[in-house]
Amino acid sequence: MVKKNLVIVESPTKATTIKKYLGKNYEVIATEGHVRDLPKSKLGIDKENDFEPNYITIRGKGDVLKALRKAAKKADFVYLATDPDREGEAISYHLSVALGLDDSKFKRITFNEITKTAVKNSIKNARDIDMDLVDAQQARRVVDRLVGYEISPLLWEKLGMKKLSAGRVQSVTLKMISDREKEIEKFIPKEFWTITADLQVSGQKKTVTFDLKKDIADGETAESIKEKLEKSDFVVSDIKTSSRSRKAPLPFTTSTLQQTASSKLNFSPQKTMKIAQDLYEGVDIKGKGNVGLITYLRTDSTRVSAEADAEVREYIKNNFGQEYVIDDSKAAKPDKGKKIQDAHEAIRPTDVNIKPESLKGVISNDQYKLYKLIYERFVGSRMKSAEISIYTVTVTAGDETFKASSSKVVFPGYQAVYFVDEEKVEKNNLSGIEKNDVLKCDKIETKQHFTEPPSHYTESLLVKTMEENGIGRPSTYAPTISLLQYRNYITKEQKNLYITELGQAVNNIMETAFPEIVNVDFTANMESLLDGIGEGDVYWKVVVRNFYPDLEQEIKDASNTLAKIKFVFEAKDEYCEKCGANLVIKYGKYGRFLACPNYPKCEYTSPYYEKIGVKCPKCGSDIVKRTSQKGRSFYGCINYPECDFMSWNKLVSKSCPECGKYMVIKGKKVVCSDNECGHTEEISDQD
């Protein structure tokens, strides 16, 4: 008698893709995500019983479980085929419990790619559920639940508004954004100058721009050097040809895919992961049905299977030539000191013979773009370095040295497939210049510059920094950033992320009351402990037992020490237009506002303007602290929109003694608003 088998996955698309690789004796059903979880309405963790979690069936999953139980009863054997990571392992465990599966009747299967070979091999290598991985996911869930459910009510109380949240990963990420904004706010530009000389090549009409290789601090020095140069001969003192190799980049991890998709395709991390999930689970291709196009998308490994490596090398040899295939010893290697979760491979195409061009118009445009990016990066990673020839001409004028360079690609290597935007090629035409030539000077130009502040975080840069600091894991980068935006703690303007007034208020409480939770090292150490649980080195409850007492004490202390912080108080001389009551200042999603204290009987509200005691440089009215529509704080004229003056930095009452323009506070300095003036003073008590 032929056995009837049941395969359970999370996604209907994944079920459709897998079904075509298995025979008629296999039924494939999707759970559509988790089936059991901690309850939403309460903590769901028995602290008195050694932090035992109380799992319940997720609302709306009753019918799914009923259908699964019915199918499991009919089947001779059940395969749990959820995703190949900790969360997938936990889903399989909860399925085995919810369905009451007998240990002898089910196994766990995993595959890094949804292909016929991978699916068939997974069934041959079916195994027991890895309880270490389940416990690692359980520990993360419990720790995060304790942080979120026990700190969030404190935020509600202190800020006087609901729907605020704290989180182990989200709070430290918020602090990183806040710290960067403070750095930028305190930054004072430093002046520097450059000098260039346009020199005419002997016997030719063309000129080449040469750069002076010298640090120049001020305009006076620059003008002095220029005067000397105008009396000097420009002699070619050296000509050098050198070469540089640019190694092929490693194939994508979750982090590098999110970063590159952001910079090259302008995709948010969330969008990138959604499209990658579709490509992994399977895309409907005419004549082939559902085809899984890429390997699993949540990984921090750059490893590639031996089979895939051999396949892509053969592809490169046939399409570009053997001279393009990289020697293993010269391939780029991952950072040795980095902790890698090497359970699966880098993100790559499942079949290198499915070229992106063949999918154009078959899959969506966004899917095509992302697949093309993954495909080209993977193929490029197995190709030789690009060889660049650099030609440098050095010119001496008196005591000063000028240089100009040009470069050209001698051998494209991986750049025949994959090009990185930063890899610029200098295109100066330096032909016809010989050593000891005296070049005629057409023009000498001095130019003033100012140092730039640290850049604002973009989603791409934030993901990179989170990974570098060990904050979160591949599956958490995109959801963390999305949650901060959803809570209105941060806002995105163009590509830059800014902390909102609400986000800053929440961060101030977290920094004051829970310094450990927002400590980068603490968060990274917790991730290492979770890794240790997954590897079987640490018992999960030991981690929770050691973590919770400190959190509990900090919450008790915060309830007392933060009790005096008030975010709702009376506004002087501001009265309700409906009932005449003295209005109060409240804190809302987009910052502070004035409201009637008789709410809900009286629902009157109006904007709150905090005057800073400075007059508008444009019209002479009061400058007030305002909040943008996206929640970002700034200083503007109270008469907006009649007067559109605004400044991101707080103004002071005095004007610049050198140029007369308004001055602002940056860190512990008062600086002129005009960078070209550059006047700075120490901050005083009056400012």
XYZ file of C-alpha atoms in Angstrom, residues 64-361:
298
model
C -6.657 26.267 9.681
C -5.741 23.989 12.585
C -8.956 22.015 12.165
C -8.136 21.370 8.504
C -4.541 20.472 9.378
C -5.627 18.013 12.097
C -7.995 16.352 9.650
C -5.270 16.084 6.988
C -2.705 14.831 9.546
C -5.083 12.067 10.689
C -5.477 10.830 7.115
C -1.730 10.950 6.415
C 0.673 8.148 7.200
C 3.470 10.648 7.762
C 3.819 14.404 8.257
C 6.724 16.619 7.150
C 7.033 20.057 8.749
C 8.653 22.253 6.068
C 8.603 25.757 7.565
C 11.445 28.221 6.860
C 15.049 27.155 7.629
C 15.684 29.523 10.554
C 14.893 29.808 14.273
C 11.444 31.209 13.669
C 10.666 28.453 11.187
C 11.889 25.854 13.691
C 9.605 27.363 16.354
C 6.604 27.324 13.985
C 7.240 23.621 13.302
C 7.455 22.905 17.032
C 4.183 24.711 17.745
C 2.536 22.873 14.862
C 3.624 19.513 16.304
C 2.084 20.485 19.663
C -1.106 22.045 18.256
C -1.725 19.029 16.002
C -0.819 16.531 18.732
C 1.590 14.747 16.392
C 3.142 11.515 17.580
C 6.961 11.616 17.503
C 7.048 8.526 15.306
C 4.719 10.091 12.748
C 6.450 13.347 11.814
C 9.838 14.857 10.913
C 11.258 18.288 10.208
C 12.603 19.116 6.746
C 14.443 22.253 5.597
C 15.724 23.513 2.272
C 17.688 26.636 1.442
C 16.125 26.853 -2.014
C 12.806 25.648 -3.401
C 14.003 23.449 -6.239
C 13.164 19.847 -7.084
C 16.584 18.599 -5.966
C 16.556 20.549 -2.699
C 13.003 19.479 -1.771
C 13.635 15.808 -2.599
C 16.932 15.822 -0.664
C 15.264 17.407 2.362
C 12.806 14.497 2.577
C 15.692 12.014 2.365
C 17.420 13.899 5.200
C 14.371 14.506 7.393
C 15.271 15.064 11.064
C 13.827 15.736 14.489
C 12.924 19.277 15.525
C 16.012 21.104 16.807
C 14.872 22.158 20.283
C 17.972 24.319 20.757
C 16.819 26.529 17.880
C 13.263 26.499 19.248
C 14.553 27.563 22.670
C 16.656 30.350 21.130
C 13.553 31.740 19.417
C 11.542 31.228 22.614
C 14.145 33.121 24.669
C 14.088 36.033 22.180
C 10.285 36.096 22.320
C 10.173 36.024 26.131
C 12.898 38.657 26.641
C 11.339 40.959 24.042
C 7.879 40.470 25.573
C 9.168 41.333 29.055
C 10.839 44.490 27.756
C 7.888 45.606 25.627
C 4.992 44.781 27.919
C 6.603 46.032 31.137
C 8.234 49.253 29.896
C 5.511 50.419 27.484
C 2.902 51.153 30.234
C 5.520 53.329 31.930
C 5.855 55.362 28.726
C 2.061 55.730 28.561
C 2.030 57.054 32.106
C 4.953 59.457 31.775
C 4.060 60.850 28.362
C 0.319 60.872 28.938
C -0.566 58.997 25.756
C -1.290 55.411 24.743
C 0.001 53.402 21.779
C 3.652 54.007 22.673
C 6.027 51.088 22.793
C 9.528 50.139 23.862
C 11.488 47.182 22.567
C 14.853 45.560 23.072
C 15.995 46.154 19.482
C 13.795 49.129 18.538
C 14.859 51.207 21.566
C 18.604 50.881 20.980
C 18.056 51.619 17.278
C 16.111 54.750 18.206
C 18.992 55.831 20.462
C 21.455 55.377 17.595
C 19.364 57.712 15.424
C 19.056 60.211 18.290
C 22.822 60.145 18.930
C 23.524 60.766 15.242
C 21.130 63.733 15.197
C 22.880 65.200 18.267
C 26.252 64.770 16.547
C 24.975 66.627 13.494
C 23.370 69.351 15.612
C 26.616 69.942 17.527
C 28.810 69.867 14.452
C 30.667 73.093 13.682
C 32.089 73.276 10.148
C 35.821 73.900 9.779
C 37.115 75.991 6.933
C 39.669 74.677 4.448
C 40.848 75.712 1.002
C 41.967 73.995 -2.172
C 44.004 75.257 -5.103
C 43.801 73.975 -8.662
C 45.878 74.934 -11.686
C 44.698 74.593 -15.294
C 47.870 73.747 -17.225
C 48.240 73.664 -20.990
C 49.964 70.619 -22.473
C 52.988 71.499 -24.610
C 52.150 71.762 -28.304
C 48.436 71.182 -27.698
C 45.381 73.380 -27.129
C 43.946 71.275 -24.301
C 44.360 72.078 -20.619
C 44.412 69.648 -17.672
C 43.335 70.559 -14.143
C 45.965 69.685 -11.523
C 45.282 69.637 -7.755
C 47.675 71.073 -5.180
C 48.543 68.373 -2.643
C 48.519 70.475 0.514
C 46.278 71.192 3.507
C 45.307 74.888 3.560
C 43.411 76.197 6.579
C 42.379 79.716 5.516
C 41.936 82.092 2.600
C 44.894 84.281 3.526
C 47.284 81.332 3.244
C 45.627 80.252 -0.007
C 46.064 83.733 -1.551
C 49.706 83.856 -0.418
C 50.423 80.495 -2.101
C 48.571 81.620 -5.237
C 50.719 84.778 -5.506
C 53.914 82.678 -5.383
C 52.553 80.186 -7.907
C 51.765 82.958 -10.396
C 55.503 83.694 -10.539
C 56.575 80.030 -10.766
C 57.236 77.635 -13.626
C 55.153 74.428 -13.710
C 57.564 71.604 -14.465
C 56.616 67.936 -14.932
C 58.760 66.284 -12.252
C 57.454 62.712 -12.340
C 55.268 60.393 -14.394
C 54.166 57.075 -12.928
C 52.113 54.184 -14.170
C 50.701 51.885 -11.496
C 48.029 49.214 -11.343
C 45.249 48.460 -8.928
C 43.076 45.385 -8.486
C 39.456 45.641 -7.393
C 38.210 42.399 -5.898
C 34.784 41.069 -6.720
C 32.257 41.681 -3.937
C 30.898 38.773 -1.921
C 27.407 37.465 -2.762
C 24.542 39.076 -0.886
C 23.563 38.599 2.734
C 20.266 40.013 4.005
C 21.997 43.165 5.199
C 24.027 43.847 2.044
C 21.003 43.094 -0.153
C 18.905 45.642 1.746
C 21.698 48.231 1.559
C 22.370 47.741 -2.144
C 18.693 47.593 -3.128
C 18.246 50.885 -1.283
C 21.128 52.656 -3.052
C 20.698 51.125 -6.533
C 16.933 50.560 -6.749
C 15.610 52.999 -4.122
C 13.792 50.115 -2.376
C 13.080 50.344 1.360
C 14.324 47.358 3.433
C 10.692 46.291 3.923
C 9.999 46.369 0.186
C 13.208 44.486 -0.582
C 12.295 41.695 1.852
C 8.744 41.412 0.505
C 9.958 41.037 -3.085
C 12.760 38.657 -2.055
C 10.197 36.513 -0.191
C 8.157 36.236 -3.398
C 11.242 35.283 -5.418
C 12.156 32.623 -2.819
C 8.693 31.075 -2.477
C 8.093 30.926 -6.197
C 6.953 33.103 -9.086
C 4.529 31.901 -11.742
C 6.407 31.504 -15.023
C 4.450 30.558 -18.113
C 5.107 26.970 -19.129
C 6.991 26.181 -15.918
C 4.467 26.952 -13.177
C 5.733 28.311 -9.869
C 9.529 28.514 -9.770
C 11.616 29.459 -6.730
C 14.169 31.891 -8.190
C 16.451 32.657 -5.223
C 17.733 30.941 -2.098
C 16.505 31.764 1.412
C 16.504 35.496 2.019
C 17.329 35.704 5.761
C 21.012 35.000 6.169
C 24.247 36.601 7.291
C 26.410 33.977 5.593
C 28.308 34.491 2.330
C 28.901 30.753 1.907
C 27.872 29.134 -1.382
C 27.253 25.399 -1.854
C 29.832 23.400 -3.806
C 27.216 22.552 -6.461
C 26.183 26.176 -7.014
C 29.825 27.271 -7.060
C 30.715 24.690 -9.730
C 27.645 25.624 -11.774
C 28.391 29.356 -11.843
C 32.064 28.807 -12.685
C 31.023 26.685 -15.653
C 28.573 29.408 -16.692
C 31.300 32.091 -16.519
C 33.720 29.917 -18.512
C 31.136 29.314 -21.261
C 29.882 32.907 -21.448
C 33.017 34.987 -20.723
C 35.999 32.642 -20.979
C 38.182 30.732 -18.513
C 40.304 33.840 -17.919
C 37.329 35.394 -16.063
C 36.895 32.546 -13.563
C 38.380 33.444 -10.180
C 40.992 31.356 -8.420
C 39.647 30.325 -4.980
C 42.729 31.624 -3.181
C 42.099 35.147 -4.510
C 38.351 35.354 -3.835
C 37.106 37.944 -1.322
C 36.684 36.459 2.144
C 34.190 37.446 4.877
C 35.415 39.208 8.027
C 37.151 36.662 10.243
C 36.065 38.265 13.489
C 32.395 38.404 12.558
C 29.879 36.037 14.150
C 28.120 34.287 11.272
C 24.931 32.246 11.397
C 26.068 29.757 8.769
C 22.982 27.522 8.726
C 22.355 28.412 5.095
C 23.976 30.078 2.141
C 24.299 33.571 0.772
C 21.378 34.884 -1.279
C 21.851 33.666 -4.849
C 19.800 32.504 -7.856
C 18.658 28.881 -7.576
C 19.653 28.300 -11.202
C 22.317 30.466 -12.838
C 20.950 29.454 -16.248
C 17.730 31.405 -15.590
C 19.036 34.727 -16.879
C 17.291 37.942 -15.819
C 16.629 38.868 -19.443
C 14.505 35.726 -19.864
C 12.185 36.941 -17.073
C 11.617 40.482 -18.325
C 7.891 40.947 -18.815
